[in-house]
PDB file of C-alpha atoms in Angstrom:
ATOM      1  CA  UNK A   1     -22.170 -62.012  82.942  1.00  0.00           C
ATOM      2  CA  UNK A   2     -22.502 -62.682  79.299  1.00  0.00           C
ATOM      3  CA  UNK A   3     -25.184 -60.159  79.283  1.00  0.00           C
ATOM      4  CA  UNK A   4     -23.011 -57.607  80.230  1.00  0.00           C
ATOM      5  CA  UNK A   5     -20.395 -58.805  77.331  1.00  0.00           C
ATOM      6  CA  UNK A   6     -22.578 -58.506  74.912  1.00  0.00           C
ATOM      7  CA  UNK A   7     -23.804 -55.263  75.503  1.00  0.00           C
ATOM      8  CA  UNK A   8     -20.789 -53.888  75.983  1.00  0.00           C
ATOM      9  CA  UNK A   9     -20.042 -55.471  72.863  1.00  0.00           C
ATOM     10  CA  UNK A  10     -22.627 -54.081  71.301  1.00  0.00           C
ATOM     11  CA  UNK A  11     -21.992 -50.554  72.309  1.00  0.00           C
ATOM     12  CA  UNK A  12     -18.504 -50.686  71.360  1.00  0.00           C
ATOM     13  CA  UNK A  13     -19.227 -52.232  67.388  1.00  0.00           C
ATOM     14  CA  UNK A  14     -22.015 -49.053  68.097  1.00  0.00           C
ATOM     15  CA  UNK A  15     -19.258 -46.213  68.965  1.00  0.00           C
ATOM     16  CA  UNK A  16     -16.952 -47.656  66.216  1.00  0.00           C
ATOM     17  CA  UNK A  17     -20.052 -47.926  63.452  1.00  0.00           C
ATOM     18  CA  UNK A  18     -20.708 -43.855  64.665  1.00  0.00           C
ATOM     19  CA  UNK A  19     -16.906 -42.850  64.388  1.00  0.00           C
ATOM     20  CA  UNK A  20     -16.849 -44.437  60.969  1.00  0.00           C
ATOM     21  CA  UNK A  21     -19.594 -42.877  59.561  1.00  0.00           C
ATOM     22  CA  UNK A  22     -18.500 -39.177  60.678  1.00  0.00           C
ATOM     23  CA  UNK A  23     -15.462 -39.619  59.759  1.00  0.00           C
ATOM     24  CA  UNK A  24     -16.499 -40.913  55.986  1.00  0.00           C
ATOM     25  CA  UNK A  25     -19.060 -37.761  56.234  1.00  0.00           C
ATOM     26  CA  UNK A  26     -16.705 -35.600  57.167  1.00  0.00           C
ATOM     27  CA  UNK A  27     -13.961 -36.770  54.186  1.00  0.00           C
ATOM     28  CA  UNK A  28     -16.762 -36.763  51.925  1.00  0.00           C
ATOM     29  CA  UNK A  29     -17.617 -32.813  52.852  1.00  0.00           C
ATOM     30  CA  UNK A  30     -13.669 -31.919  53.010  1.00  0.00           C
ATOM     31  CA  UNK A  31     -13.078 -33.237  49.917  1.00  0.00           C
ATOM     32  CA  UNK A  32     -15.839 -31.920  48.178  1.00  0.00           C
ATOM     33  CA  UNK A  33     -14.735 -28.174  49.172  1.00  0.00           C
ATOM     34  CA  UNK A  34     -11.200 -29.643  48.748  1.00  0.00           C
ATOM     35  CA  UNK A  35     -12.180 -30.200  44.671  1.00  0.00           C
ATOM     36  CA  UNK A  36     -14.620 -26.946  44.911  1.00  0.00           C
ATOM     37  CA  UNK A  37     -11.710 -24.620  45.934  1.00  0.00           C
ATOM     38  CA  UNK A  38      -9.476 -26.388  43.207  1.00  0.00           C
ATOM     39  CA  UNK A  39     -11.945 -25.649  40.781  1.00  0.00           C
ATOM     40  CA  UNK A  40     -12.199 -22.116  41.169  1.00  0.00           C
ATOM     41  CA  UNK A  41      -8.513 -22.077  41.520  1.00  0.00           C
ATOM     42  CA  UNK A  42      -8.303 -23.947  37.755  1.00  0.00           C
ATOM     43  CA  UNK A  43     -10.950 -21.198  36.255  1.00  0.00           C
ATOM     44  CA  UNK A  44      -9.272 -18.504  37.338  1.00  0.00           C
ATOM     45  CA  UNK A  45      -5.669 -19.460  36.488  1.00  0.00           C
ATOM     46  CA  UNK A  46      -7.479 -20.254  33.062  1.00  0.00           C
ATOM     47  CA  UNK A  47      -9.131 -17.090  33.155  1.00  0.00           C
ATOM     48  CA  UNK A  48      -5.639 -15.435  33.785  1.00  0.00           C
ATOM     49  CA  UNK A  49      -3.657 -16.818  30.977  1.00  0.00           C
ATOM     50  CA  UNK A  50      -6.399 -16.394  28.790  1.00  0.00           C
ATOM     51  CA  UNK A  51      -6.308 -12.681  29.828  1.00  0.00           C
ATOM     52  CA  UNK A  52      -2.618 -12.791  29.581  1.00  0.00           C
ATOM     53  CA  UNK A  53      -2.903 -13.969  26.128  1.00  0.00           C
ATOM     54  CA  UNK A  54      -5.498 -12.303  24.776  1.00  0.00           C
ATOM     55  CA  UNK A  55      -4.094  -9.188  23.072  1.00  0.00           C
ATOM     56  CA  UNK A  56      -6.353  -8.603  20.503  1.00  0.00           C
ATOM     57  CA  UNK A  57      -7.653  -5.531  21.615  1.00  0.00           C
ATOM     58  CA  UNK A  58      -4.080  -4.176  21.335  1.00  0.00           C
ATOM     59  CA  UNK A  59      -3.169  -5.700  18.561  1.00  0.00           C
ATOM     60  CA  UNK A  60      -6.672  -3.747  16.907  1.00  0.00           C
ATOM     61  CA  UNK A  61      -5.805  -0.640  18.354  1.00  0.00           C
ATOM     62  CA  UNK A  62      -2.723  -0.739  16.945  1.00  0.00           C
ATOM     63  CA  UNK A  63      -3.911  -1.602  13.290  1.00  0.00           C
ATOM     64  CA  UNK A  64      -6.274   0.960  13.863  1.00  0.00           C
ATOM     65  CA  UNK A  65      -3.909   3.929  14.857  1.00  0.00           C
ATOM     66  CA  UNK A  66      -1.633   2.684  11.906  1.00  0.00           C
ATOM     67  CA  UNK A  67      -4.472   2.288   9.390  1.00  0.00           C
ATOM     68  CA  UNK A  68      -5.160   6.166  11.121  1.00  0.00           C
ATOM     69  CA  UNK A  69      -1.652   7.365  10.499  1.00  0.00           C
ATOM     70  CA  UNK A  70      -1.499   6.103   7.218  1.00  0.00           C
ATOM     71  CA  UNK A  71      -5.104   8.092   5.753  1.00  0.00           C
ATOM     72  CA  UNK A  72      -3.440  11.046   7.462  1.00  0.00           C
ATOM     73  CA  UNK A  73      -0.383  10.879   5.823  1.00  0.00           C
ATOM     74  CA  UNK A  74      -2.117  10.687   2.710  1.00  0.00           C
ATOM     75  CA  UNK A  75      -4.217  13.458   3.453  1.00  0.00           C
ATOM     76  CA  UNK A  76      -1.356  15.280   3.975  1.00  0.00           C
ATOM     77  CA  UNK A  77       0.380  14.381   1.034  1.00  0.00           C
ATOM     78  CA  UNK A  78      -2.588  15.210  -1.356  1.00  0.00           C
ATOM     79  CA  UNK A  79      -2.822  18.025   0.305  1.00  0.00           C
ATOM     80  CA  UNK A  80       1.163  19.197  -0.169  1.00  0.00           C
ATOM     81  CA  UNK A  81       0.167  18.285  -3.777  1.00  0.00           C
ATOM     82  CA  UNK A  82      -2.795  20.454  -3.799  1.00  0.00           C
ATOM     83  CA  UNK A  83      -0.775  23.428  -2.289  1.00  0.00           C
ATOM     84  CA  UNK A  84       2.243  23.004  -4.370  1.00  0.00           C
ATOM     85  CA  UNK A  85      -0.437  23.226  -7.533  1.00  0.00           C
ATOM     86  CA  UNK A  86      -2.072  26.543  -5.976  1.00  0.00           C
ATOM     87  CA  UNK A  87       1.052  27.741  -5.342  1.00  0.00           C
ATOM     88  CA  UNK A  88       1.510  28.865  -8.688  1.00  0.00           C
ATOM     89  CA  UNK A  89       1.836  32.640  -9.783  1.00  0.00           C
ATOM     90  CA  UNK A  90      -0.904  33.160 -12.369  1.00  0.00           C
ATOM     91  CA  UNK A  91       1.423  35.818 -13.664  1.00  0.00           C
ATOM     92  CA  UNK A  92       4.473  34.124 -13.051  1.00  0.00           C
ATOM     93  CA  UNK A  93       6.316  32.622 -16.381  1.00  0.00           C
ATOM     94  CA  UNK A  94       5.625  28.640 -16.870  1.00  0.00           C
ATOM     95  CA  UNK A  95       6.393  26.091 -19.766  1.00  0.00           C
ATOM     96  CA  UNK A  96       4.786  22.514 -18.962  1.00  0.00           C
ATOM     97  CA  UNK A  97       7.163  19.852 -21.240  1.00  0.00           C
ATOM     98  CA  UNK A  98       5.812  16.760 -22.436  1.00  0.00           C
ATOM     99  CA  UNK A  99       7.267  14.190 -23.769  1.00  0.00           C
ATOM    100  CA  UNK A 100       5.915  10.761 -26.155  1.00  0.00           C
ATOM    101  CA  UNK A 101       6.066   7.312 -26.772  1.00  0.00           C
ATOM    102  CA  UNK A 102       7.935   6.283 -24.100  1.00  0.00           C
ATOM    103  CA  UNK A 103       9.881   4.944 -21.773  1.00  0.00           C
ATOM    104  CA  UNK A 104      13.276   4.548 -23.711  1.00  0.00           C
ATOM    105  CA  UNK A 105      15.453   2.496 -22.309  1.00  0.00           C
ATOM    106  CA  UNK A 106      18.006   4.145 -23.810  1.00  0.00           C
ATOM    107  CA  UNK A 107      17.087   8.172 -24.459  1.00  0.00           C
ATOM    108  CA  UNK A 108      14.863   8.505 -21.162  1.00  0.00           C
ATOM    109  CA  UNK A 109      17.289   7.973 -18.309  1.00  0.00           C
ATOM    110  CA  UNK A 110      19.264  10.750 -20.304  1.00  0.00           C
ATOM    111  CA  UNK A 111      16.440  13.018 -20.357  1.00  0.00           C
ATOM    112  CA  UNK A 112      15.399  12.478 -16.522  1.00  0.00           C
ATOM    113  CA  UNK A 113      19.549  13.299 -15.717  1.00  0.00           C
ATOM    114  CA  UNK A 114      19.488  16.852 -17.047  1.00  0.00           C
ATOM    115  CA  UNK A 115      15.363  17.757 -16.046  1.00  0.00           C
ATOM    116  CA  UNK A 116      17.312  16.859 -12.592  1.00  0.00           C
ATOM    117  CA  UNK A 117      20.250  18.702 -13.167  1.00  0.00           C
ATOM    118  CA  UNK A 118      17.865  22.085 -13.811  1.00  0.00           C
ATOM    119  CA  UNK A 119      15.200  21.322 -11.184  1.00  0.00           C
ATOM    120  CA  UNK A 120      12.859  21.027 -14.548  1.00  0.00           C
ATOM    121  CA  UNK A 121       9.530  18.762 -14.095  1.00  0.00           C
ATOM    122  CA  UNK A 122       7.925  17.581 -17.170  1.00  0.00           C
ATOM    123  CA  UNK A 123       5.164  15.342 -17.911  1.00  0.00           C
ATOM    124  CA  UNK A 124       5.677  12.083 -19.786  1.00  0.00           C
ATOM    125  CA  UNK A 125       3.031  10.466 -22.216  1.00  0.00           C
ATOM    126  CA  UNK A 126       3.666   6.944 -22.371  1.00  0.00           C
ATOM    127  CA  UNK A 127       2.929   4.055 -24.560  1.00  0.00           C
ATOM    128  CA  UNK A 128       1.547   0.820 -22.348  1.00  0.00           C
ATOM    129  CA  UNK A 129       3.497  -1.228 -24.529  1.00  0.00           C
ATOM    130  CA  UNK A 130       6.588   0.443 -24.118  1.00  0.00           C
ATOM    131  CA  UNK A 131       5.836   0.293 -20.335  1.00  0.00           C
ATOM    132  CA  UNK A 132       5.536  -3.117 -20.491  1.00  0.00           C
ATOM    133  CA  UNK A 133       9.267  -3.086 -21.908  1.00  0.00           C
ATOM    134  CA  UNK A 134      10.461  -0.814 -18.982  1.00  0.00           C
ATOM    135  CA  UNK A 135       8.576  -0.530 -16.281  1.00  0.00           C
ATOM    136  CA  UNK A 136      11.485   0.336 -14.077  1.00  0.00           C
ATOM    137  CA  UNK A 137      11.374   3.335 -15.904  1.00  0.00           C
ATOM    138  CA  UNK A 138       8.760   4.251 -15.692  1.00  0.00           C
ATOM    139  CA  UNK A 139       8.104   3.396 -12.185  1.00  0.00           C
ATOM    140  CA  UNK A 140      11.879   5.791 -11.715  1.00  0.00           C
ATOM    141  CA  UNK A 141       9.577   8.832 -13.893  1.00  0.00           C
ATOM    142  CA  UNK A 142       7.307   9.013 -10.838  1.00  0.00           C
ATOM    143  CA  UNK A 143       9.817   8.711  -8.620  1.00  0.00           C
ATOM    144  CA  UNK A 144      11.807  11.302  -9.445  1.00  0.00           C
ATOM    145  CA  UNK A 145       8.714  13.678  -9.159  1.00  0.00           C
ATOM    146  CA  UNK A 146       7.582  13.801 -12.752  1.00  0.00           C
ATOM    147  CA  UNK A 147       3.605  13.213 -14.006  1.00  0.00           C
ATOM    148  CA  UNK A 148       3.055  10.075 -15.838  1.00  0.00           C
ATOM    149  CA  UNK A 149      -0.124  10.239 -18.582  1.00  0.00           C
ATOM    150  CA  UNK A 150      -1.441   7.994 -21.051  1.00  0.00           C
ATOM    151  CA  UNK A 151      -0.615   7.643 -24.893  1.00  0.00           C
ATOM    152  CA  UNK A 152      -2.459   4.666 -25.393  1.00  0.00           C
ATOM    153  CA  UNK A 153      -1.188   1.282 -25.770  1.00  0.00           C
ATOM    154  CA  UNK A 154       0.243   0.675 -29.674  1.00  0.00           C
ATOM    155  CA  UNK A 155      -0.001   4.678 -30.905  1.00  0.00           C
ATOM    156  CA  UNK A 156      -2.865   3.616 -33.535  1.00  0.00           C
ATOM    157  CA  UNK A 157      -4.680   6.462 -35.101  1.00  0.00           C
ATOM    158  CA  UNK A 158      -7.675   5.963 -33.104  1.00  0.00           C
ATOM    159  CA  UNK A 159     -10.132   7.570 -35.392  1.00  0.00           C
ATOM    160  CA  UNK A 160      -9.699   4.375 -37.161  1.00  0.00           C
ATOM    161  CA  UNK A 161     -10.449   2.214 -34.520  1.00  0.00           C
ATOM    162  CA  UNK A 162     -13.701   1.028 -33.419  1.00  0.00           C
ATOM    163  CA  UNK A 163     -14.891   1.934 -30.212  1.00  0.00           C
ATOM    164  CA  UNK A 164     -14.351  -0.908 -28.098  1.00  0.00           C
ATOM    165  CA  UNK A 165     -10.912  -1.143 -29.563  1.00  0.00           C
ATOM    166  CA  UNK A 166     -10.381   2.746 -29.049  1.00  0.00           C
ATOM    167  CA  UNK A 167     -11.358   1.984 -25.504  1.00  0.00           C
ATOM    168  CA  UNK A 168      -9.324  -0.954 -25.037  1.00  0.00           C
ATOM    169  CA  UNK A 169      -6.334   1.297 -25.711  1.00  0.00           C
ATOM    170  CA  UNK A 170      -6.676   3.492 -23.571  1.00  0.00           C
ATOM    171  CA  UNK A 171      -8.011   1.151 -20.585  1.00  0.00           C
ATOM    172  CA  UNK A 172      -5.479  -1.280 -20.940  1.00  0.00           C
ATOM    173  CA  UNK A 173      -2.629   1.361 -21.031  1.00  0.00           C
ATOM    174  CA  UNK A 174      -3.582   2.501 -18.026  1.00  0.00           C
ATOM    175  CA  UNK A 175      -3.640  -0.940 -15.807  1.00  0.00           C
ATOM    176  CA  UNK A 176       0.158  -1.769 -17.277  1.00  0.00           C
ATOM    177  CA  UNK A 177       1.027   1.985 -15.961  1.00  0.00           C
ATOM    178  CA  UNK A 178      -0.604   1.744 -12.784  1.00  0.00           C
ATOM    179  CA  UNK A 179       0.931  -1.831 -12.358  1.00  0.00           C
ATOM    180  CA  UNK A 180       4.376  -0.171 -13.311  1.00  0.00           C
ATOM    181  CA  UNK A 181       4.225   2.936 -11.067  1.00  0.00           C
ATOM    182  CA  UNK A 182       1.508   2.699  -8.553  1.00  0.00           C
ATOM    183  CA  UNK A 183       0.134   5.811 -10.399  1.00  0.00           C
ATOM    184  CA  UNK A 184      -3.159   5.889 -12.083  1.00  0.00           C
ATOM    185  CA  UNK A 185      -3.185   8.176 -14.744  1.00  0.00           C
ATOM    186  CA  UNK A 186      -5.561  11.004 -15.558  1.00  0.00           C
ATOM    187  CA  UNK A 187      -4.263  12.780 -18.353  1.00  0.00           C
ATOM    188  CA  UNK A 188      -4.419  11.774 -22.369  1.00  0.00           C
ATOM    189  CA  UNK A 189      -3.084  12.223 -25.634  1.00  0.00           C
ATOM    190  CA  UNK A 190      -4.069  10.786 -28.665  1.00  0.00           C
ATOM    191  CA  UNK A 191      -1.602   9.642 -31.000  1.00  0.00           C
ATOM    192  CA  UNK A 192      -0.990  12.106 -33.959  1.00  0.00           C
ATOM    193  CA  UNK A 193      -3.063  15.146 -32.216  1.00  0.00           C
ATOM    194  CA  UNK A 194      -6.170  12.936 -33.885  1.00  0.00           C
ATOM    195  CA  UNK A 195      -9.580  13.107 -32.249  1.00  0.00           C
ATOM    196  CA  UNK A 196     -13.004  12.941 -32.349  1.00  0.00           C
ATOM    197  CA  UNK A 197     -16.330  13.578 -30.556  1.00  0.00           C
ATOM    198  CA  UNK A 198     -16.402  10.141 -29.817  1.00  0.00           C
ATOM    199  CA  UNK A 199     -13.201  10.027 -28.160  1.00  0.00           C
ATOM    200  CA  UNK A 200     -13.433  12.792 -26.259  1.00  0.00           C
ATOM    201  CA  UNK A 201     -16.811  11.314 -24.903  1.00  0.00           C
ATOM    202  CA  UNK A 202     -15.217   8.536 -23.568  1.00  0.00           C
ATOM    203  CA  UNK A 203     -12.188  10.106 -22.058  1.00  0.00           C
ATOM    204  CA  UNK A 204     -14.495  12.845 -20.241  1.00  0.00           C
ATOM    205  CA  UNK A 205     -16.648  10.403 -19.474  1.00  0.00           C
ATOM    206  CA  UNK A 206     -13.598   8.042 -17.913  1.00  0.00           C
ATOM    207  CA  UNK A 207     -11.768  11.508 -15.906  1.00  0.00           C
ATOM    208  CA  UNK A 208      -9.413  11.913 -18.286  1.00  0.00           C
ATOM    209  CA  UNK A 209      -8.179  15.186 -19.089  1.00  0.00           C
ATOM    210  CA  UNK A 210      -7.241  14.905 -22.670  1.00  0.00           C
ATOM    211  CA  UNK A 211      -4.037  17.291 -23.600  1.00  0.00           C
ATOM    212  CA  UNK A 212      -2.523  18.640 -27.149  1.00  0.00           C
ATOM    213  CA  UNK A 213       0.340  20.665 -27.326  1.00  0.00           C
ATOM    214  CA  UNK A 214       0.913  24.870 -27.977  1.00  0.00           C
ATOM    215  CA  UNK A 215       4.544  24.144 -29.315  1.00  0.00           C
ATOM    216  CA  UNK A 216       5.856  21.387 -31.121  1.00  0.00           C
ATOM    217  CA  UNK A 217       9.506  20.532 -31.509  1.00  0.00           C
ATOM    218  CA  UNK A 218       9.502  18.531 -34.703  1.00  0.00           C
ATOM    219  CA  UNK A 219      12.010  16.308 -33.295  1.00  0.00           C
ATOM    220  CA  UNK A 220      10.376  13.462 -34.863  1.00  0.00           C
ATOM    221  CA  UNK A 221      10.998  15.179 -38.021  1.00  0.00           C
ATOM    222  CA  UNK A 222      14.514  17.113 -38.038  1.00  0.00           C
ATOM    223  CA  UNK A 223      16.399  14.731 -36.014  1.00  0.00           C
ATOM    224  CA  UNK A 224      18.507  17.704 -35.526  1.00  0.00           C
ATOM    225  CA  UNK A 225      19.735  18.827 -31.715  1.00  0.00           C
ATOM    226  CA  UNK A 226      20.076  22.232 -33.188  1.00  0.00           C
ATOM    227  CA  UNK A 227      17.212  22.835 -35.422  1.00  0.00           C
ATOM    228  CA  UNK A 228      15.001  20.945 -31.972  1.00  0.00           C
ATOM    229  CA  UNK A 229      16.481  23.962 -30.035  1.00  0.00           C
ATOM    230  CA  UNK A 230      15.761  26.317 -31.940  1.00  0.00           C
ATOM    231  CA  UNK A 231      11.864  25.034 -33.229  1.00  0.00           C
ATOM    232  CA  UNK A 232      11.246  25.368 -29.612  1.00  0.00           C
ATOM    233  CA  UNK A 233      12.870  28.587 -28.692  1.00  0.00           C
ATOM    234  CA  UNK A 234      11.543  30.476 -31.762  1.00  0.00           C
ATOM    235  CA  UNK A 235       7.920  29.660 -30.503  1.00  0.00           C
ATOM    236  CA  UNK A 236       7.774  29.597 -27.322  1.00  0.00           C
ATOM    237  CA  UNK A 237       5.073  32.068 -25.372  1.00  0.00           C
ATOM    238  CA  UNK A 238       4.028  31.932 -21.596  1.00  0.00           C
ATOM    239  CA  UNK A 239       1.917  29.098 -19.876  1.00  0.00           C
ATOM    240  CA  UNK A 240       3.036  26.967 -23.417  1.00  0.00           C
ATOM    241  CA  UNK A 241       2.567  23.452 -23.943  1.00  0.00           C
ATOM    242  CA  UNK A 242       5.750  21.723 -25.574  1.00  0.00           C
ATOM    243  CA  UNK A 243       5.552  18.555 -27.510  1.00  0.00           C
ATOM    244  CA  UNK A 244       8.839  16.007 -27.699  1.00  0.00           C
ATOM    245  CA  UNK A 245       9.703  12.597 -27.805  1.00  0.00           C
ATOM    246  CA  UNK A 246      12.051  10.399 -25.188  1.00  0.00           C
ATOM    247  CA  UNK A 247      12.906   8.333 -27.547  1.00  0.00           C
ATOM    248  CA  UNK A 248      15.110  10.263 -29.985  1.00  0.00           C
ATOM    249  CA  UNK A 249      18.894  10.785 -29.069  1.00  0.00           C
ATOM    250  CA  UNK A 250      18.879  14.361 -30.706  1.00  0.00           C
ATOM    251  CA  UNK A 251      15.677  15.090 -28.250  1.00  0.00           C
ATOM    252  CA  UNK A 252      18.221  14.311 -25.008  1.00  0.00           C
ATOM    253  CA  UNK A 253      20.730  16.448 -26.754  1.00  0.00           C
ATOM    254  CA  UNK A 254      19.227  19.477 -27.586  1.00  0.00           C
ATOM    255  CA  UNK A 255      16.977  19.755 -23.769  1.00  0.00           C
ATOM    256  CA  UNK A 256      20.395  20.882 -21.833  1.00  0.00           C
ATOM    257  CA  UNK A 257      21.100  23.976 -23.567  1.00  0.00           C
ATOM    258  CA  UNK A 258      16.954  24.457 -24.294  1.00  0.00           C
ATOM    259  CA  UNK A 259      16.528  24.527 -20.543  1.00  0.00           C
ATOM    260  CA  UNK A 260      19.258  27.094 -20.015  1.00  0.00           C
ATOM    261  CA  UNK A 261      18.019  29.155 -22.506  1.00  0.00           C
ATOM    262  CA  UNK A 262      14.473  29.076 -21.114  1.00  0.00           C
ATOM    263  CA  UNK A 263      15.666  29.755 -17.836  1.00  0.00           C
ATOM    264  CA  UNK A 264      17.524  32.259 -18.547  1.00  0.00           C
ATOM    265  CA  UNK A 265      14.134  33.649 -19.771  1.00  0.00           C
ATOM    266  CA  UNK A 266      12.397  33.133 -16.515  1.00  0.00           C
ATOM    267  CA  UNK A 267      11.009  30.233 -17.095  1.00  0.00           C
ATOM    268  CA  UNK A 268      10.046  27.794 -15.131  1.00  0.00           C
ATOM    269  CA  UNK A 269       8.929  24.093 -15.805  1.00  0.00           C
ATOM    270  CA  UNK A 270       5.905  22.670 -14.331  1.00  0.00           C
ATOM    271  CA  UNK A 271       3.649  19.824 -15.244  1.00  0.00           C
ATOM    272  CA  UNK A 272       1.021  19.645 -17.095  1.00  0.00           C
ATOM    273  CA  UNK A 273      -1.980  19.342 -14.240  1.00  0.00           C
ATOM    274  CA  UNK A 274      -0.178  22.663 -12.409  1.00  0.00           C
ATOM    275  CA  UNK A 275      -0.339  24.609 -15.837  1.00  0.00           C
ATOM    276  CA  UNK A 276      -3.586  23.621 -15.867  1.00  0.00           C
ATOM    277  CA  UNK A 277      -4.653  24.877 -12.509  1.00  0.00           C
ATOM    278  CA  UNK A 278      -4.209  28.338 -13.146  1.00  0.00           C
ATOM    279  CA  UNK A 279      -7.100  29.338 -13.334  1.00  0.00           C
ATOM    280  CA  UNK A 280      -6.486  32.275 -15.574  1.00  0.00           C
ATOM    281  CA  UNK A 281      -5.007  29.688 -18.532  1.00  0.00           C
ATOM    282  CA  UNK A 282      -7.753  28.883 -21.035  1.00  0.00           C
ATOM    283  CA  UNK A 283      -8.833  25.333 -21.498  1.00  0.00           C
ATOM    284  CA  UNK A 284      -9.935  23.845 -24.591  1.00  0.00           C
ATOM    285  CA  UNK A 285      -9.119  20.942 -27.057  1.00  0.00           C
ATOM    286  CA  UNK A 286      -5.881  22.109 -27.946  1.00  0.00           C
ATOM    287  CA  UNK A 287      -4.514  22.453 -23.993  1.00  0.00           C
ATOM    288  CA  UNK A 288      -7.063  20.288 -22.422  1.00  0.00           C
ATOM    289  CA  UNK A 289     -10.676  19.450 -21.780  1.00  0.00           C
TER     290      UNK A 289
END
């Protein structure tokens, strides 16, 4: 009889011992694909935000078609310029004014008024110092359409420079301008008209076009609205460079009625780079070179 307990016993602690261990197997598998399946579920909700988020290919092809749009715009700006330039009549009638020493705070925003007034361009040949006074100005010059050029710095007679200093000048004029307007210039005049091989070495050698005058007013001289007027209109052929200075009140006085009477003529009033890019206009030290 207490055989038959005990191994009854036995087998019983036996079927529980079994049941226990399947069942801890069986946990033990379930939870492992249980923490599998969570896994992959983690990764690729990760992965999905993280694709969600990650907009840096747009954000490049963005910059990229702006960057694009941008050098196209250009491209089509220089080219405008370019076809504006060609668009010249080699035989049609053309005076390119220039004007000195300037900006004027006071004599240049007169002078831009009435080129405006007359649809009149001009070309301006500033002094960096004076730039540095106004750069509003002169940032207003290129604004309005007009060329921008280089006088040099102080207006020294640079023949009596040496050449670093002569250089200096010219460089240095040219970083206040292009700080001012955005605008690098290419064209120059030396102060006085005065030059020499060595100066026109460098500028060459730098891209600058250097640029004299075929007419000169003698504003700086007379003074005189009247005898301005009439300097200019006296002398005055086709395709003619004309010297005066924005910084003379008798300079913004006299240009209304000189513009009328030019136009009147059939003139018209270009800058200095179109005049130049007719090809049939001669170019040597006294226009350009």
């Amino acid at each position: 009889m207490k055989v038959r307990k005990r191994i009854r016993w036995t087998r019983f602690v036996a079927v529980i011992l079994f049941f226990t261990i399947m069942l801890g197997a069986g946990y033990y598998f379930l939870g492992g694909k249980i923490e599998e399946h969570g896994q992959a579920e983690n990764i690729a909700s990760d992965k999905a935000r993280f694709e969600e988020n990650d907009d840096s290919g747009d954000v490049i092809e963005e910059v990229m078609t702006e960057e694009e749009e941008e050098e196209e715009e250009e491209e089509e700006e220089e080219e405008e310029l370019e076809n504006e330039t060609v668009a010249l009549n080699p035989d049609g009638k053309y005076i390119a004014l220039t004007f000195d020493d300037g900006p004027s705070a006071k004599v240049t925003p007169r002078v831009l008024q009435t080129l405006a007034q007359h649809d009149a361009k001009a070309t301006f040949f500033m002094l960096g110092s004076r730039v540095e006074m106004s750069p509003n100005i002169a940032a207003q010059v290129v604004a309005e359409g007009h060329e921008i050029a280089n006088h040099t710095f102080s207006h020294p007679n640079l023949k009596k420079l040496t050449h670093n200093e002569m250089t200096e000048e010219i460089n240095k004029t040219n970083k206040i301008i292009e700080a001012a307007t955005g605008v690098t210039p290419t064209l120059f005049r030396p102060p006085y008209g005065i030059y020499n091989q060595d100066i026109l070495n460098y500028t060459t050698s730098e891209n600058y076009t250097t640029i004299m005058w075929s007419v000169d007013s003698l504003d700086w001289k007379s003074r005189n609205p009247v005898a301005i007027k009439n300097e200019i209109l006296n002398n005055i052929t086709n395709k003619s460079v004309v010297l005066m200075h924005d910084i003379h009140t008798a300079t913004a006085e006299a240009l209304p009625e000189i513009l009328m009477a030019l136009k009147k003529e059939g003139y018209e009033f270009v800058t200095v780079s179109e005049l130049l890019s007719l090809k049939s206009e001669k170019v040597d030290p006294y226009f350009g070179n």
